[in-house]
Short mmCIF file of C-alpha atoms and ligand atoms in Angstrom, two decimals:
data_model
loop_
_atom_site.label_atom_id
_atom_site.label_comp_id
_atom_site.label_asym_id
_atom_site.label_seq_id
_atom_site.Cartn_x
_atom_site.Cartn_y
_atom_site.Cartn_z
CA UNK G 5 0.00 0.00 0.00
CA UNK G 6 1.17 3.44 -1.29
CA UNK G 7 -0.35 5.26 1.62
CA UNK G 8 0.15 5.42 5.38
CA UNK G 9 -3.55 6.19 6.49
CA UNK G 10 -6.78 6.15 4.85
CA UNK G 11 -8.48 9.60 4.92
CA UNK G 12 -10.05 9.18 2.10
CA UNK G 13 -11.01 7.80 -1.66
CA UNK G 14 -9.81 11.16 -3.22
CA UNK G 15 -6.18 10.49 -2.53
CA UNK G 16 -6.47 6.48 -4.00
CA UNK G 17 -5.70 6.19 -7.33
CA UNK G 18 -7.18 3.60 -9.52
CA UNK G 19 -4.56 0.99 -8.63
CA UNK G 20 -4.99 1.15 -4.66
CA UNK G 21 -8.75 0.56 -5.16
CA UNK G 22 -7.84 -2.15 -7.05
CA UNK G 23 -5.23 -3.45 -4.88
CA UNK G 24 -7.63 -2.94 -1.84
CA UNK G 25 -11.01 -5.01 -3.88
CA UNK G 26 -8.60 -8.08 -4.75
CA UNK G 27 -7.11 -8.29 -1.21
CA UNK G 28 -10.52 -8.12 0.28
CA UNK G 29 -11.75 -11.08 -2.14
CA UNK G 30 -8.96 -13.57 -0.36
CA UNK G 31 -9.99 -12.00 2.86
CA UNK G 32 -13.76 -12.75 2.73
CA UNK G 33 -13.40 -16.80 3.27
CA UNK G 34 -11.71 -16.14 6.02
CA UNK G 35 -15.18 -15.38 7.71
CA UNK G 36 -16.94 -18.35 6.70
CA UNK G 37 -14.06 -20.54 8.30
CA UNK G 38 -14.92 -22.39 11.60
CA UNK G 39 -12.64 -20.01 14.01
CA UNK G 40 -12.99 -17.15 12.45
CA UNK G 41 -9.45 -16.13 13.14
CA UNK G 42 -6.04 -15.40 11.91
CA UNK G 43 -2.66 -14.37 13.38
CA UNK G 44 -1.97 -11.45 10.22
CA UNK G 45 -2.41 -8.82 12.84
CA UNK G 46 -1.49 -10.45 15.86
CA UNK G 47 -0.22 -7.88 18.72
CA UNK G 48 -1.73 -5.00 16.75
CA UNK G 49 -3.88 -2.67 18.68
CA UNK G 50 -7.25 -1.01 17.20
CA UNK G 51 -9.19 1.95 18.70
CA UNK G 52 -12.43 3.04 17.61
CA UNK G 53 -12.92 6.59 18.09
CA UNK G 54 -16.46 7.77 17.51
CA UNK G 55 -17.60 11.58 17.78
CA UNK G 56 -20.82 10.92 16.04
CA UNK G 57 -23.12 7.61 16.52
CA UNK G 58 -22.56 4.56 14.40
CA UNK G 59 -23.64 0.96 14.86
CA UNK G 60 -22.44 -1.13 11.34
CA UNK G 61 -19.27 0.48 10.45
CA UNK G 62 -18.19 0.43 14.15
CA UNK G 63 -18.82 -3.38 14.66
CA UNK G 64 -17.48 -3.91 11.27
CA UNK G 65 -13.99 -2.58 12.08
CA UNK G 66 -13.93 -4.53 15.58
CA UNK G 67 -14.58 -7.43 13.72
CA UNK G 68 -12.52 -7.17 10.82
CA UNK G 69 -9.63 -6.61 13.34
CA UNK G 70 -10.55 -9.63 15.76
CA UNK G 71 -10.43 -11.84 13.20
CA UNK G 72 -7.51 -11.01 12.16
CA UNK G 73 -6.07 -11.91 15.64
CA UNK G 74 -5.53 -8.10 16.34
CA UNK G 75 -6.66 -6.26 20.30
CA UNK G 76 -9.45 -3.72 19.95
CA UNK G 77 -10.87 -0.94 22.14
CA UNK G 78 -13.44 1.85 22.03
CA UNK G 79 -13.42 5.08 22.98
CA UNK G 80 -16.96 6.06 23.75
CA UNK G 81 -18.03 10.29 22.86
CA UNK G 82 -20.40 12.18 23.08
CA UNK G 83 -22.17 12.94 20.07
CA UNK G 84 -22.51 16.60 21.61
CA UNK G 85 -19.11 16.93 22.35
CA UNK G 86 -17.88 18.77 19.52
CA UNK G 87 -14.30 18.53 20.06
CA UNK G 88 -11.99 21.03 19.70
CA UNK G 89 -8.48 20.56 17.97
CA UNK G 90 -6.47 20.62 21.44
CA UNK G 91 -8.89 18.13 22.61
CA UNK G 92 -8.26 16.28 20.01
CA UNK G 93 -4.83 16.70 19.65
CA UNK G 94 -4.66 15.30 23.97
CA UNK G 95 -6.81 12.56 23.00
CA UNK G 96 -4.26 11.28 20.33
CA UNK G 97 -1.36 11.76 22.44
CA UNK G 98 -3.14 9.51 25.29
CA UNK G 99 -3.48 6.97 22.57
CA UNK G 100 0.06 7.29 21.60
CA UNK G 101 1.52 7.25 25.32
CA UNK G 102 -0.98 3.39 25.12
CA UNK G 103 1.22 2.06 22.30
CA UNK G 104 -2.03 2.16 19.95
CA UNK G 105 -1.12 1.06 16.44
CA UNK G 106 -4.53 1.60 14.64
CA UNK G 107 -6.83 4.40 15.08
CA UNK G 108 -10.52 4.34 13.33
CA UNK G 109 -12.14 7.64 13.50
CA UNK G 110 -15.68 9.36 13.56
CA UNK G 111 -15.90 12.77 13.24
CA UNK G 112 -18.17 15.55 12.44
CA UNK G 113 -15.14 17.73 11.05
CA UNK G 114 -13.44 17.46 7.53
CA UNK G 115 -10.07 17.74 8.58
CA UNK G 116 -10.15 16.53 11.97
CA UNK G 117 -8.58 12.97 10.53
CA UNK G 118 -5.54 15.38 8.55
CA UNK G 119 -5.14 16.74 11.72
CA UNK G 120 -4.73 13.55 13.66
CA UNK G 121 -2.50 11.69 11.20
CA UNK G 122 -0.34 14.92 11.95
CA UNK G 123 0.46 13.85 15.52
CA UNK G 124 0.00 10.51 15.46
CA UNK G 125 2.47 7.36 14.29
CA UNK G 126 -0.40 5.37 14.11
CA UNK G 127 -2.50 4.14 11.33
CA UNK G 128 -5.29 6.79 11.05
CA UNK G 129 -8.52 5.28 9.30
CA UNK G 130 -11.37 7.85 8.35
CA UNK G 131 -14.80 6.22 9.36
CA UNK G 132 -16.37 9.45 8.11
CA UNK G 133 -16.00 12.53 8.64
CA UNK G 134 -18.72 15.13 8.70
CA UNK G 135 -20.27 15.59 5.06
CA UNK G 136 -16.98 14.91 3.13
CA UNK G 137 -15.96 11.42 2.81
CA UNK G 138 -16.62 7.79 4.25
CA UNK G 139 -14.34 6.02 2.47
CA UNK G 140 -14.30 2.26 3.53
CA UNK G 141 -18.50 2.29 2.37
CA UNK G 142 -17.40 3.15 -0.91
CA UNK G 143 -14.95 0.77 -0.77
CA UNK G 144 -17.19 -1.97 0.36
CA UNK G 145 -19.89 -0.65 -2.56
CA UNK G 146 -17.06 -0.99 -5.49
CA UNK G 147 -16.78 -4.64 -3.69
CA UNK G 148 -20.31 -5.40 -3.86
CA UNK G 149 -21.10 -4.07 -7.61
CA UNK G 150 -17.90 -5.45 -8.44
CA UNK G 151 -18.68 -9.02 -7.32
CA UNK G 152 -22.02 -8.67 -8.95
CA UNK G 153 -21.34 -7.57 -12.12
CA UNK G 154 -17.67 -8.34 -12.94
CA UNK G 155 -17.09 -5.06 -13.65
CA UNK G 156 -17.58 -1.31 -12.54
CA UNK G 157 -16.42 0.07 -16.06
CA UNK G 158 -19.06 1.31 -18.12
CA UNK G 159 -21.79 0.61 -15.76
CA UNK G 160 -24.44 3.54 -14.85
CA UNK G 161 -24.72 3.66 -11.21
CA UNK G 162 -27.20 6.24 -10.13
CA UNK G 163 -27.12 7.67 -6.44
CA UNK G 164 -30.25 9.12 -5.54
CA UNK G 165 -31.22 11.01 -2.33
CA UNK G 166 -29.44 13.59 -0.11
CA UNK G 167 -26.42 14.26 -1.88
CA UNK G 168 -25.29 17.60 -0.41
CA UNK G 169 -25.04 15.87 2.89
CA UNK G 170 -23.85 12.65 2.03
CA UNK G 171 -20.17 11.40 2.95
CA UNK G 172 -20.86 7.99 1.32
CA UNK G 173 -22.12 9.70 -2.20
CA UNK G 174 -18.88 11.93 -2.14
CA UNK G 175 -16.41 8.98 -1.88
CA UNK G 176 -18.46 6.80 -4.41
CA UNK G 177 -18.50 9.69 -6.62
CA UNK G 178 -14.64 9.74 -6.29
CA UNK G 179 -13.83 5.80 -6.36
CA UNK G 180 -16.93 4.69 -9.19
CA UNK G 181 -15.33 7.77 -11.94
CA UNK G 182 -11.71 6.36 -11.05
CA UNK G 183 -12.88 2.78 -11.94
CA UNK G 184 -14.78 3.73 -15.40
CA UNK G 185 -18.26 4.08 -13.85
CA UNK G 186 -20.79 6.37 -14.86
CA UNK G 187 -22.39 8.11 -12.24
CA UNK G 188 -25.58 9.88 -12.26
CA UNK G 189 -27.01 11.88 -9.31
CA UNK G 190 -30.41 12.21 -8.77
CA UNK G 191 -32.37 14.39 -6.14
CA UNK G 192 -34.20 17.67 -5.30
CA UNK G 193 -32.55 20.62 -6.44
CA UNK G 194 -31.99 21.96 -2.68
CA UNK G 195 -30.24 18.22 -2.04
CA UNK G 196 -27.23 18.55 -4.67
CA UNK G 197 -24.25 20.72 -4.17
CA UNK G 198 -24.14 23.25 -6.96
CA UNK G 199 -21.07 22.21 -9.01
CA UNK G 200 -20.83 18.59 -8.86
CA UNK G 201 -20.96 18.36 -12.59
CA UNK G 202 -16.95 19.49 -12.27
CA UNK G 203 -16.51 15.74 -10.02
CA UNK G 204 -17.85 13.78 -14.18
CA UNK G 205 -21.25 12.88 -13.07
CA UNK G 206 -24.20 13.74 -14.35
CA UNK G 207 -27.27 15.42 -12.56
CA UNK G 208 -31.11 14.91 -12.33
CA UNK G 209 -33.95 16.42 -10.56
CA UNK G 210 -36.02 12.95 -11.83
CA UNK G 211 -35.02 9.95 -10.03
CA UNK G 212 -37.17 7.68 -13.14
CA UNK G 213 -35.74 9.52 -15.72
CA UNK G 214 -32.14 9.19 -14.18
CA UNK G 215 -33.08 5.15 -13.39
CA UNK G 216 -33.16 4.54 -16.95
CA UNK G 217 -31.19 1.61 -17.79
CA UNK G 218 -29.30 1.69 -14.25
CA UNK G 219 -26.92 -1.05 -13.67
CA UNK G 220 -27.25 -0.02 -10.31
CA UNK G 221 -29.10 2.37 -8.13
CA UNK G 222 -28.07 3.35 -4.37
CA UNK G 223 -30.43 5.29 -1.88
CA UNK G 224 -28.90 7.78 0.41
CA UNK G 225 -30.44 8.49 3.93
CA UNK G 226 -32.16 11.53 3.98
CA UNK G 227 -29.08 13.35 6.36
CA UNK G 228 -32.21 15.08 8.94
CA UNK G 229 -29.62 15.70 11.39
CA UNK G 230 -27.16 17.92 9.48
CA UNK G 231 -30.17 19.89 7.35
CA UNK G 232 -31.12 23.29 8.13
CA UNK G 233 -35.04 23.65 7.83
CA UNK G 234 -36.69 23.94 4.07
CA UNK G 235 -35.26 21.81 1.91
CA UNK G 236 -38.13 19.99 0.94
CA UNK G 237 -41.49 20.01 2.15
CA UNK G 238 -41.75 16.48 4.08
CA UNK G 239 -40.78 13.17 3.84
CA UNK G 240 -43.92 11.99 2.37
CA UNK G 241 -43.62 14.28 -0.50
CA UNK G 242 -39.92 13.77 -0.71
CA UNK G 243 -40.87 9.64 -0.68
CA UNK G 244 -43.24 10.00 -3.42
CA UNK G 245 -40.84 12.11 -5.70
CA UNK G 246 -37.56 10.58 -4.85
CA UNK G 247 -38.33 7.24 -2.99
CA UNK G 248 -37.11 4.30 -5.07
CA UNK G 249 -39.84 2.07 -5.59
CA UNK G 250 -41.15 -0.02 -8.00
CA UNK G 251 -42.10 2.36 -10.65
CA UNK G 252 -38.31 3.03 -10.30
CA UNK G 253 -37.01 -0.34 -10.69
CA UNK G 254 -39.62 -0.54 -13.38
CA UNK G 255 -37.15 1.48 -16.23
CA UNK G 256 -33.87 0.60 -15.04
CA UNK G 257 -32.01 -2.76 -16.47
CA UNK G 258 -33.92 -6.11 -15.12
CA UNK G 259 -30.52 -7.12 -13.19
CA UNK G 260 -30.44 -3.80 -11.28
CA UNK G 261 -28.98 -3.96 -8.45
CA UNK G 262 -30.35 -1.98 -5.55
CA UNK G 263 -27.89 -0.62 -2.74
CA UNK G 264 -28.21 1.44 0.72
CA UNK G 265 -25.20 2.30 3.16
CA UNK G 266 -27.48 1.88 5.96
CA UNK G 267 -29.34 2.99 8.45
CA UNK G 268 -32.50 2.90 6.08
CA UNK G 269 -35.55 4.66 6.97
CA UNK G 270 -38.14 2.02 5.36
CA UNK G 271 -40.67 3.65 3.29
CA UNK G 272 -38.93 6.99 3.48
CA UNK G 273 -36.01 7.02 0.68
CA UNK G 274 -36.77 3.12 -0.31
CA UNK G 275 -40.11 0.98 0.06
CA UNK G 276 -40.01 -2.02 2.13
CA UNK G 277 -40.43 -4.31 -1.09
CA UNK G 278 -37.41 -2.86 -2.65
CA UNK G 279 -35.21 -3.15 0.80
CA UNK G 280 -36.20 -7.01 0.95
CA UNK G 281 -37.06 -7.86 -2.38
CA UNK G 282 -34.63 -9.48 -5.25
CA UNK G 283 -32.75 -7.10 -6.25
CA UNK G 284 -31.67 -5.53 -3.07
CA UNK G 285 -27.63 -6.50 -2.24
CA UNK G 286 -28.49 -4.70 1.27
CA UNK G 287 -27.15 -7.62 3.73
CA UNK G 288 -24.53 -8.46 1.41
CA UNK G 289 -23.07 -4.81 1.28
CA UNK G 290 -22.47 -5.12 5.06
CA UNK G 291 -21.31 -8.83 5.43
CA UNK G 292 -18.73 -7.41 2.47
CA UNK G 293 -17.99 -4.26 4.75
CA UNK G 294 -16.06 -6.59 7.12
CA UNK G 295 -13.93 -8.01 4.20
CA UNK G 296 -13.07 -4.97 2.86
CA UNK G 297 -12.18 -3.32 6.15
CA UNK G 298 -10.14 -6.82 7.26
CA UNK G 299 -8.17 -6.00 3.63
CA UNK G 300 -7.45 -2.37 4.47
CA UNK G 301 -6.13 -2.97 8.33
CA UNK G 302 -3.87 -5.90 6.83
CA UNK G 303 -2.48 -3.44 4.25
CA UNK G 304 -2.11 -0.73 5.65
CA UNK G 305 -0.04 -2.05 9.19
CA UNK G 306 1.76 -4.62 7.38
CA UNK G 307 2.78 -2.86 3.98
CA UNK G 308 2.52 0.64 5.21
CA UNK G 309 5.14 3.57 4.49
CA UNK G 310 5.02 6.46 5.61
N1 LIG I 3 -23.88 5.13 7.71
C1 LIG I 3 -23.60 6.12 6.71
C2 LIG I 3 -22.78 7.26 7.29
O1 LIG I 3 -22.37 7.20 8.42
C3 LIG I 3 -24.83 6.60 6.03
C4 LIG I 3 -25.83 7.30 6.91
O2 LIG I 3 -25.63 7.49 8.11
O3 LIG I 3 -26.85 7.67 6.35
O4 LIG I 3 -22.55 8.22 6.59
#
């Protein structure tokens, strides 16, 4: 691995993607074995540091570590406590003085992780961070579409939802265009950052008319908690304008598949039939979180550089 930390997609090119998809292909068995457990990271140590709430990508890194034989701990916050950079900067020297070796971070600032990798040795993994990037759920979304379909050159992917708030549709934007996608962005007006069209991906205010032929199509969470009032009129209205449905799946290719970072609110950005139904790679996205994230910790303590 070129890099020392993952902060984010934007600074992979298209080979570490690559790199990162294939290891996390001969990492996956190693979660269907009976112990569930190697010795690659054995005497590691992984902290989970979480300013803002989480509950899959959390106990997808604690897993990914334990079974690769590594020691993890959590650092509980306060979702309130918006932390300043000395606090910050104390918290990472405590770590340090503790020998940590891995640090997975949470936070609602954009360069709170930059900031961290600056006075830390250790490994510094973004695990989001505010509305800019949340790199390891694109990375386990290449996976997914990837295992799929072969291939993410040449396939329309359409993200449809909250994209002005969305971490995950920033670093999908970044890692689908580096691997040959073609991404198409679909939401209200007030819900997509003016500009965008400079990141090569096309915009919609017409979620059926951007489904067209979709190879695949992933629902964003609408983001309530960072939105200032106004942005669209309510969820019902937003559901039946922008909720992927049916009628959605309806125009796009027959094989579409349908995608969600989670938490999903059920009838809100996706119907219930959708979320369970054929189509849906839901479950399968998280199960191929831990893979992915078991790839990244292996490559980036034992091949690191700084
Ligand atoms: N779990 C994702 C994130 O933390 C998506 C979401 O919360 O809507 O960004």
């Amino acid at each position: 691995m070129r890099l020392k930390n993952l902060l984010g997609i934007r600074d992979l090119d298209t080979e570490d993607i690559l790199q990162i998809l294939d290891t996390a292909v001969l990492m996956k068995p190693i979660m269907e074995t009976k112990n569930k457990r190697t010795n690659y990271l054995l005497g590691k140590i992984m902290v989970t540091l979480f300013y803002e709430p989480s509950t899959r990508t959390r106990v997808s890194f604690e897993l990914a570590a334990k079974y690769l034989g590594a020691t993890t701990t959590n650092i509980s916050t306060s979702a309130s406590s918006v932390v300043k950079g000395e606090t910050l900067i104390d918290t990472a020297r405590t770590l340090q003085a503790m020998g940590v070796d891995i640090v997975v971070m949470r936070h609602p600032m954009t360069a709170a992780h930059r900031l961290l990798a600056r006075h830390l040795d250790a490994v510094i993994i973004n695990a989001g961070d505010g509305i800019n990037e949340h790199p390891t759920q694109a990375l386990l979304d290449m996976f997914t579409i990837r295992e799929k379909k072969g291939t993410l050159k040449g396939l329309k992917v359409v993200i449809a939802g909250d994209i002005l708030h969305s971490r995950v549709a920033r670093s999908n934007i970044w890692g689908l265009t580096k691997l040959g996608a073609r991404v198409v962005l679909a939401g209200p007006a007030t819900l997509i950052p003016k500009g965008i069209g400079n990141m090569g991906v096309e915009v919609y205010h017409d979620l059926r008319q951007a489904a067209v032929d979709a190879d695949v199509i992933m629902g964003l969470r609408i983001q309530l908690e960072r939105q200032k009032s106004g942005l669209f009129p309510s969820l019902r209205e937003y559901n039946m304008l922008f909720g992927i449905d049916e009628r959605v799946l309806e125009v796009a290719k027959e094989d579409v598949l349908v995608m969600h970072p989670g938490p999903t609110n059920r009838g809100v950005e996706m119907s219930s039939e959708i979320i369970d139904g054929e189509n849906s790679a839901i479950e399968e996205q998280v199960t191929n979180g831990v893979a992915v994230r078991m790839a990244l910790l292996y490559m980036l303590t034992r091949e690191g550089v700084s």
